[in-house]
mmCIF file of C-alpha atoms in Angstrom:
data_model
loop_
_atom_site.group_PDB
_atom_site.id
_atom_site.type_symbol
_atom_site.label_atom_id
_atom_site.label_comp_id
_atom_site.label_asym_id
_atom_site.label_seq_id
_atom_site.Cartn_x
_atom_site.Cartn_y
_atom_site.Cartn_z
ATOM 1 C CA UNK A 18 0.000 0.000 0.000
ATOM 2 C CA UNK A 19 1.404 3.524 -1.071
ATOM 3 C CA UNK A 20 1.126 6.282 1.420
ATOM 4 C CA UNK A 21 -0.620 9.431 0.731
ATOM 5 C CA UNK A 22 -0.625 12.149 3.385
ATOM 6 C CA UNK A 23 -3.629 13.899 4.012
ATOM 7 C CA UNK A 24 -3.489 17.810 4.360
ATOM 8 C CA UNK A 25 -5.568 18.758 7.286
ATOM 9 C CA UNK A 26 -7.750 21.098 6.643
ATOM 10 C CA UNK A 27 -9.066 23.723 9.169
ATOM 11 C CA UNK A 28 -9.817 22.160 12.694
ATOM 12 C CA UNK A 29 -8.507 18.944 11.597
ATOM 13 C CA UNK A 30 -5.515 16.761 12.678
ATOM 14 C CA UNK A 31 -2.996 14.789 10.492
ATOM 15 C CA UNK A 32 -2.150 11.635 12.291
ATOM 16 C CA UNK A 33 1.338 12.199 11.056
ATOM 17 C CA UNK A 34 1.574 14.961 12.475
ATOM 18 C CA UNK A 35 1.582 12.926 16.002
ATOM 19 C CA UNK A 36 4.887 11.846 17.879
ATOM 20 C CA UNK A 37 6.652 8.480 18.345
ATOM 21 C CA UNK A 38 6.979 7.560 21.321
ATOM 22 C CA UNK A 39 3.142 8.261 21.745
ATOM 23 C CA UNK A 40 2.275 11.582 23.764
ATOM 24 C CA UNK A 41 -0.866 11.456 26.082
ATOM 25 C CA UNK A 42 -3.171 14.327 25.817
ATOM 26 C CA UNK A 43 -6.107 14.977 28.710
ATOM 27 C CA UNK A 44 -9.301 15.980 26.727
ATOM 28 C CA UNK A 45 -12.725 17.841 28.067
ATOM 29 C CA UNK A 46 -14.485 16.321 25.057
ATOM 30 C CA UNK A 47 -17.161 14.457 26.137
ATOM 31 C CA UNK A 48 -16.663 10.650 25.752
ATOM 32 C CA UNK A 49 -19.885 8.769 25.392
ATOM 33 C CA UNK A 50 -19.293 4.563 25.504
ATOM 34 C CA UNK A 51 -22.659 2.548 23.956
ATOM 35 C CA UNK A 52 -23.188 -1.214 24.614
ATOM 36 C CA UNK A 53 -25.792 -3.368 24.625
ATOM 37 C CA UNK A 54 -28.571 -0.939 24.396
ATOM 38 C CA UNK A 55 -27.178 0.832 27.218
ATOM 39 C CA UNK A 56 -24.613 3.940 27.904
ATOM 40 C CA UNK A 57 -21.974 1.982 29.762
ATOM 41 C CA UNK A 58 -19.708 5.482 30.023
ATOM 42 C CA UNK A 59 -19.515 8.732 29.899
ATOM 43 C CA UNK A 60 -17.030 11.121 30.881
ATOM 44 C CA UNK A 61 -15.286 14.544 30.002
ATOM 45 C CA UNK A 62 -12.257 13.106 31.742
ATOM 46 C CA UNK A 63 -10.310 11.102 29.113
ATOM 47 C CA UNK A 64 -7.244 10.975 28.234
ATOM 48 C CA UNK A 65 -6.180 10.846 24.337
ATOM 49 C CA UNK A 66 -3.204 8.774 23.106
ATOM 50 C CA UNK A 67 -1.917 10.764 19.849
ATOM 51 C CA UNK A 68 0.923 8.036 18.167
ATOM 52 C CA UNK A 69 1.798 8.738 14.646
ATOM 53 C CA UNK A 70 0.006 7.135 11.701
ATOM 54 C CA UNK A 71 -2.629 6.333 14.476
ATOM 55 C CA UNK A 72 -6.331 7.610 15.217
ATOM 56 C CA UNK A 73 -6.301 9.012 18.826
ATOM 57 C CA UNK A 74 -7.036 5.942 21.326
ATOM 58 C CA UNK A 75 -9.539 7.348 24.062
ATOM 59 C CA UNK A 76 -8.578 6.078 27.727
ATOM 60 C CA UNK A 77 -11.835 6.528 30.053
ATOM 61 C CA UNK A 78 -11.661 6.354 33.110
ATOM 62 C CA UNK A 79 -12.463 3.158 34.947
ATOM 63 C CA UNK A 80 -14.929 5.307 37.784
ATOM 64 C CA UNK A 81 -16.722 6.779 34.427
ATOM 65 C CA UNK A 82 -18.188 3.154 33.675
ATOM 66 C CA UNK A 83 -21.207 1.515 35.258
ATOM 67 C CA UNK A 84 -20.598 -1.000 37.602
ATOM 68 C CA UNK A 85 -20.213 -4.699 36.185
ATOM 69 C CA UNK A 86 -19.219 -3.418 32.621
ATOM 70 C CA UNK A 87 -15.803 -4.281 32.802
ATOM 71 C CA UNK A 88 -14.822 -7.873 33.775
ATOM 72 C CA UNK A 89 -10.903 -8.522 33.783
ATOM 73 C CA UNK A 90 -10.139 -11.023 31.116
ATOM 74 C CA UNK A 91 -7.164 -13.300 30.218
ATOM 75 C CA UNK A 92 -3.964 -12.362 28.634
ATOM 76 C CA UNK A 93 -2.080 -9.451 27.948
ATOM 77 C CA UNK A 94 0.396 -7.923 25.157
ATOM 78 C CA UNK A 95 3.453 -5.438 25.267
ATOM 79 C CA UNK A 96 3.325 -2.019 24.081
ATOM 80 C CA UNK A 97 7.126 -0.571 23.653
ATOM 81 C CA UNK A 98 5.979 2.691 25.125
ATOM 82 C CA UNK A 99 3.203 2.034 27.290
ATOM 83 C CA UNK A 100 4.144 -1.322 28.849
ATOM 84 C CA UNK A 101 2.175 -4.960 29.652
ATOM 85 C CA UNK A 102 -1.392 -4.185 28.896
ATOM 86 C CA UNK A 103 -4.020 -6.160 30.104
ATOM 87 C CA UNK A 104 -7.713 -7.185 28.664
ATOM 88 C CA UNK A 105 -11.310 -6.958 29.707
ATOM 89 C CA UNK A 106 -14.361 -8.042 28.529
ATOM 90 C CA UNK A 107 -17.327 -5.313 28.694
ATOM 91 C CA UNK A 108 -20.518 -6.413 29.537
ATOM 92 C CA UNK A 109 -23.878 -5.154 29.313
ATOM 93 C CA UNK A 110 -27.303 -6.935 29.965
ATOM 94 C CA UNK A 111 -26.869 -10.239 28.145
ATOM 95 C CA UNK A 112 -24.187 -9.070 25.882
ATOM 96 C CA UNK A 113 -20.294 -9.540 26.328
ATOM 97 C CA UNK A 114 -17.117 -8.110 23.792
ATOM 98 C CA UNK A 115 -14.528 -10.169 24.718
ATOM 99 C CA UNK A 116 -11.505 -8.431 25.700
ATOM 100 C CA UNK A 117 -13.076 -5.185 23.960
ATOM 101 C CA UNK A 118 -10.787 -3.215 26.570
ATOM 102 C CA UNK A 119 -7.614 -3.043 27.750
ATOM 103 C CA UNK A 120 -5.488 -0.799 30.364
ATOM 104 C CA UNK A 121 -1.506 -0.824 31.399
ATOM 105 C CA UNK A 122 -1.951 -1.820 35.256
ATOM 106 C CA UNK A 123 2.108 -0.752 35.439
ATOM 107 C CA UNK A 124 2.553 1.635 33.101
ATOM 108 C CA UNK A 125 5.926 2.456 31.991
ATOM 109 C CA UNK A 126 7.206 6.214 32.897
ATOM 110 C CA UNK A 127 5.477 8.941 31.365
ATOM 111 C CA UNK A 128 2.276 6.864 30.889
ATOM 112 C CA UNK A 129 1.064 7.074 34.386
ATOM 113 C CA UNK A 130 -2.462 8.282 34.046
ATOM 114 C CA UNK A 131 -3.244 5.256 32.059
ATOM 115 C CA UNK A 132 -3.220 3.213 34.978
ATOM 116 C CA UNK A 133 -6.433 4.321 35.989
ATOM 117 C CA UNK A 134 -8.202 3.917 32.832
ATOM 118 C CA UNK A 135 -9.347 1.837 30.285
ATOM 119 C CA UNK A 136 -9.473 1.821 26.406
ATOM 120 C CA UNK A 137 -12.170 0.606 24.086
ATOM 121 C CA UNK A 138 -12.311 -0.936 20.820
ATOM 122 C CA UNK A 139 -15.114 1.316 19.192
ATOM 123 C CA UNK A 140 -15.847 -1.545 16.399
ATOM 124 C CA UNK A 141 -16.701 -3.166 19.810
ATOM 125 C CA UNK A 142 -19.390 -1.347 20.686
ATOM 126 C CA UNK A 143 -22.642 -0.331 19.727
ATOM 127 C CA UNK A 144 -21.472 3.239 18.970
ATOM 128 C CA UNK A 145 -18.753 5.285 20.596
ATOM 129 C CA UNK A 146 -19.437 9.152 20.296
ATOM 130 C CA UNK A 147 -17.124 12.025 20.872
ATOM 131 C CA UNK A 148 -19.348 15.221 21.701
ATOM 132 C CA UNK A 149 -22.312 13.782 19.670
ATOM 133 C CA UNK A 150 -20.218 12.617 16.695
ATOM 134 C CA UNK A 151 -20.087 8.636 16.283
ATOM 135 C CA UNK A 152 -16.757 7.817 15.732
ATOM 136 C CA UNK A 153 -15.658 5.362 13.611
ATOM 137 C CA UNK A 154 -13.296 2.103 14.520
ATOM 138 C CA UNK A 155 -9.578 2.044 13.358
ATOM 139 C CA UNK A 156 -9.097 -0.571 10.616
ATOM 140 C CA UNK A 157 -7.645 -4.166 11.616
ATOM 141 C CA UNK A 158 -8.007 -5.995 14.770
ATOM 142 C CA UNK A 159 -5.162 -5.046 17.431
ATOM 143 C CA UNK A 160 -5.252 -1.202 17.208
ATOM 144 C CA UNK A 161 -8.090 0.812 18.734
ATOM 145 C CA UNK A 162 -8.202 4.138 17.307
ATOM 146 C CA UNK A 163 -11.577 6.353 17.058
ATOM 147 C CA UNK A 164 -11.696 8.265 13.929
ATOM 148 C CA UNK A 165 -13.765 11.421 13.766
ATOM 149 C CA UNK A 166 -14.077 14.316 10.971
ATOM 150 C CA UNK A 167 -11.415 15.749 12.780
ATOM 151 C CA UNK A 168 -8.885 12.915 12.276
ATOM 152 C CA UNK A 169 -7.153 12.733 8.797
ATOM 153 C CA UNK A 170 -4.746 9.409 7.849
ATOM 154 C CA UNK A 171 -4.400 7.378 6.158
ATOM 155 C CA UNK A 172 -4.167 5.185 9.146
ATOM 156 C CA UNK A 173 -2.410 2.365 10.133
ATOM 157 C CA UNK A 174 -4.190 -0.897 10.275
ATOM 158 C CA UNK A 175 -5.800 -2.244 7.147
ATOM 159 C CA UNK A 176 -3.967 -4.899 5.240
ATOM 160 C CA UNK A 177 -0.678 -3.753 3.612
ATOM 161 C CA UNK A 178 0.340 -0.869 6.703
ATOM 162 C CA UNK A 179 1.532 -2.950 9.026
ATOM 163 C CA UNK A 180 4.973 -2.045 8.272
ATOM 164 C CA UNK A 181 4.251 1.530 8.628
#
């Protein structure tokens, strides 16, 4: 796959336009998590991780979600920046996404304020909205990115960028 940069227009962002290593961002945005037929989070508390060729990854915070909705789950993976993530499965009424979200327990340095949140695969969900707009799920099916007007790629993630 050939890579074309975007030009971000006005109010927009040009995923490679983000760092590497990642940088965390806090965000008032609000941060609406659907599942199930049910809001299972919402928050203006998140934290955004900007990496580059990447949609912003939305960390909520764990307190945001209803009680039950996130059930620890097995395994775990290694970020180079972040640290050893581990999974959950969210849950809602008679539904379950398998390890749909994920959170570094030890983060490394720099990443502290991940600790206390968790991360969401949006294709996951029934919708994930960022103040009203329903974002749309990163391609593939390791990252997590949410992908709004906002966000211009391309992105990392569908079939031929894994190199990137």
């Amino acid at each position: 796959m050939r890579l074309q940069r975007i030009v971000p227009g006005p109010d927009q962002e040009s995923v490679w336009d983000y760092p590497r290593p990642p940088r965390l961002e806090t965000t008032s945005e609000r941060v609406v998590i659907e599942f199930g037929g049910v809001v299972i989070a919402d928050t203006t508390n998140a934290v955004r991780v900007l990496e580059t060729s990447h949609p912003p990854v939305y960390y909520v915070p764990i307190s945001d979600f209803e009680g039950g909705a996130l059930v620890p789950a097995e395994g775990s993976s290694l970020c180079e920046y972040k640290g050893m993530a581990a999974y959950y499965d969210v849950v809602s009424r008679r539904h379950r996404a398998p390890r749909a979200g994920w959170t570094y327990p030890i983060p490394t340095a720099g990443f502290e304020p991940l600790r206390t949140r968790i991360a969401i695969y949006p294709g996951a969900m029934d919708k994930c909205l960022i103040d009203g707009e329903e974002v749309q799920a990163q391609e593939g099916d390791f990252y997590g990115g949410w992908i709004t007007q906002r966000i211009v790629g391309p992105f990392k993630g569908a079939p031929g960028t894994w190199g990137w």
